[in-house]
Coordinates of C-alpha atoms in Angstrom, one line a residue:
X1 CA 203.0 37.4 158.8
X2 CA 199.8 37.4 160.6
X3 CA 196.8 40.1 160.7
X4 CA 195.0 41.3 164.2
X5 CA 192.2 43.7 164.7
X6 CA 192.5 45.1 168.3
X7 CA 189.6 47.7 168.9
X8 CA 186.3 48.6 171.0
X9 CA 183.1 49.9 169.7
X10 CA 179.8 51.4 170.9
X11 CA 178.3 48.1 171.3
X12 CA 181.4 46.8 173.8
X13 CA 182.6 50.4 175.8
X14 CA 180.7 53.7 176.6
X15 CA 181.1 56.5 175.0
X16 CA 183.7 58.0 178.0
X17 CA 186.3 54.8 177.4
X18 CA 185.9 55.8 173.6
X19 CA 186.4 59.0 174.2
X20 CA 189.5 58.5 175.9
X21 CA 190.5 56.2 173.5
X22 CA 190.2 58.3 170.6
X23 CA 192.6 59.6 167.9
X24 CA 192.4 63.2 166.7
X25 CA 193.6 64.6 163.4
X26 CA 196.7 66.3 165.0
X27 CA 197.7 63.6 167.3
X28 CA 197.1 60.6 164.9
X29 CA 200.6 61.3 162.8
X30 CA 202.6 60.9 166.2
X31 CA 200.7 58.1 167.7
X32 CA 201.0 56.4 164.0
X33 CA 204.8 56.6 164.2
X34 CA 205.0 55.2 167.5
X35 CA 202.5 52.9 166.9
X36 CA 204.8 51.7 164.4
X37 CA 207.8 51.6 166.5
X38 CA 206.2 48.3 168.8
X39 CA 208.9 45.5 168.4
X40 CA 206.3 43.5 166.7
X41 CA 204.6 45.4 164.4
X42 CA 205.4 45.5 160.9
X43 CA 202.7 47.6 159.1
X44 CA 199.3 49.2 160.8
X45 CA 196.5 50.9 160.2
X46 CA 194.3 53.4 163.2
X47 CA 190.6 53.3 162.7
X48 CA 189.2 55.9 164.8
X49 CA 185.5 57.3 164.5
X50 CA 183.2 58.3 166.7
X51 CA 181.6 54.8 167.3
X52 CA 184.9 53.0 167.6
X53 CA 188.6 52.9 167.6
X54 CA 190.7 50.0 166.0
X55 CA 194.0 49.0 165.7
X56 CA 195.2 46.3 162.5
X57 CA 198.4 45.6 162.3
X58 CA 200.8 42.8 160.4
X59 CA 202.7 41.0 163.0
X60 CA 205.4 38.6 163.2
X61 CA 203.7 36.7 166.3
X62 CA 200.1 37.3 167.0
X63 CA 200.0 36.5 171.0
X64 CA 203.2 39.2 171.2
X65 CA 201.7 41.9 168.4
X66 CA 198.4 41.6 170.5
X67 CA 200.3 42.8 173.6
X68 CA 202.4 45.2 171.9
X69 CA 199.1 47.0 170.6
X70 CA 197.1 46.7 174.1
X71 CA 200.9 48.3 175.6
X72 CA 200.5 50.7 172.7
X73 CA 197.3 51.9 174.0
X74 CA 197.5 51.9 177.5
X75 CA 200.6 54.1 177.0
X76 CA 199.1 56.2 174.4
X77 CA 196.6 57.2 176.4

């Protein structure tokens, strides 16, 4: 089991990728769940503030948990 941190923050993406990046409170328990459902991903956690958004996750294979999330994402949103 591995551990990755895929994310962005105010120091690496304005605020209008951020934005579009973020999770509210009513869409975070759907996005969780799906989150979750990534072929690689075993456990997670969504941090999402105003000044970032981050993913961790326990993987089986970090190179294909890493793509999972970034597919996650791109989906998501």
């Amino acid at each position: 089991m591995n551990l990755i941190l895929v994310g962005l923050n105010h120091k690496k993406a304005d605020v209008a990728i951020r934005e579009k990046l973020s999770f509210s409170d009513e869409t975070l328990p759907k996005a969780f769940c799906k989150l979750l459902q990534q072929p690689e991903i075993d456990e997670a956690l969504i941090l999402s503030t105003c000044n970032r958004v981050e993913v961790t996750a326990a993987v089986k294979d970090t190179s294909k948990g890493f793509d999972d999330i970034v597919f996650y994402l791109t989906e998501t949103f």
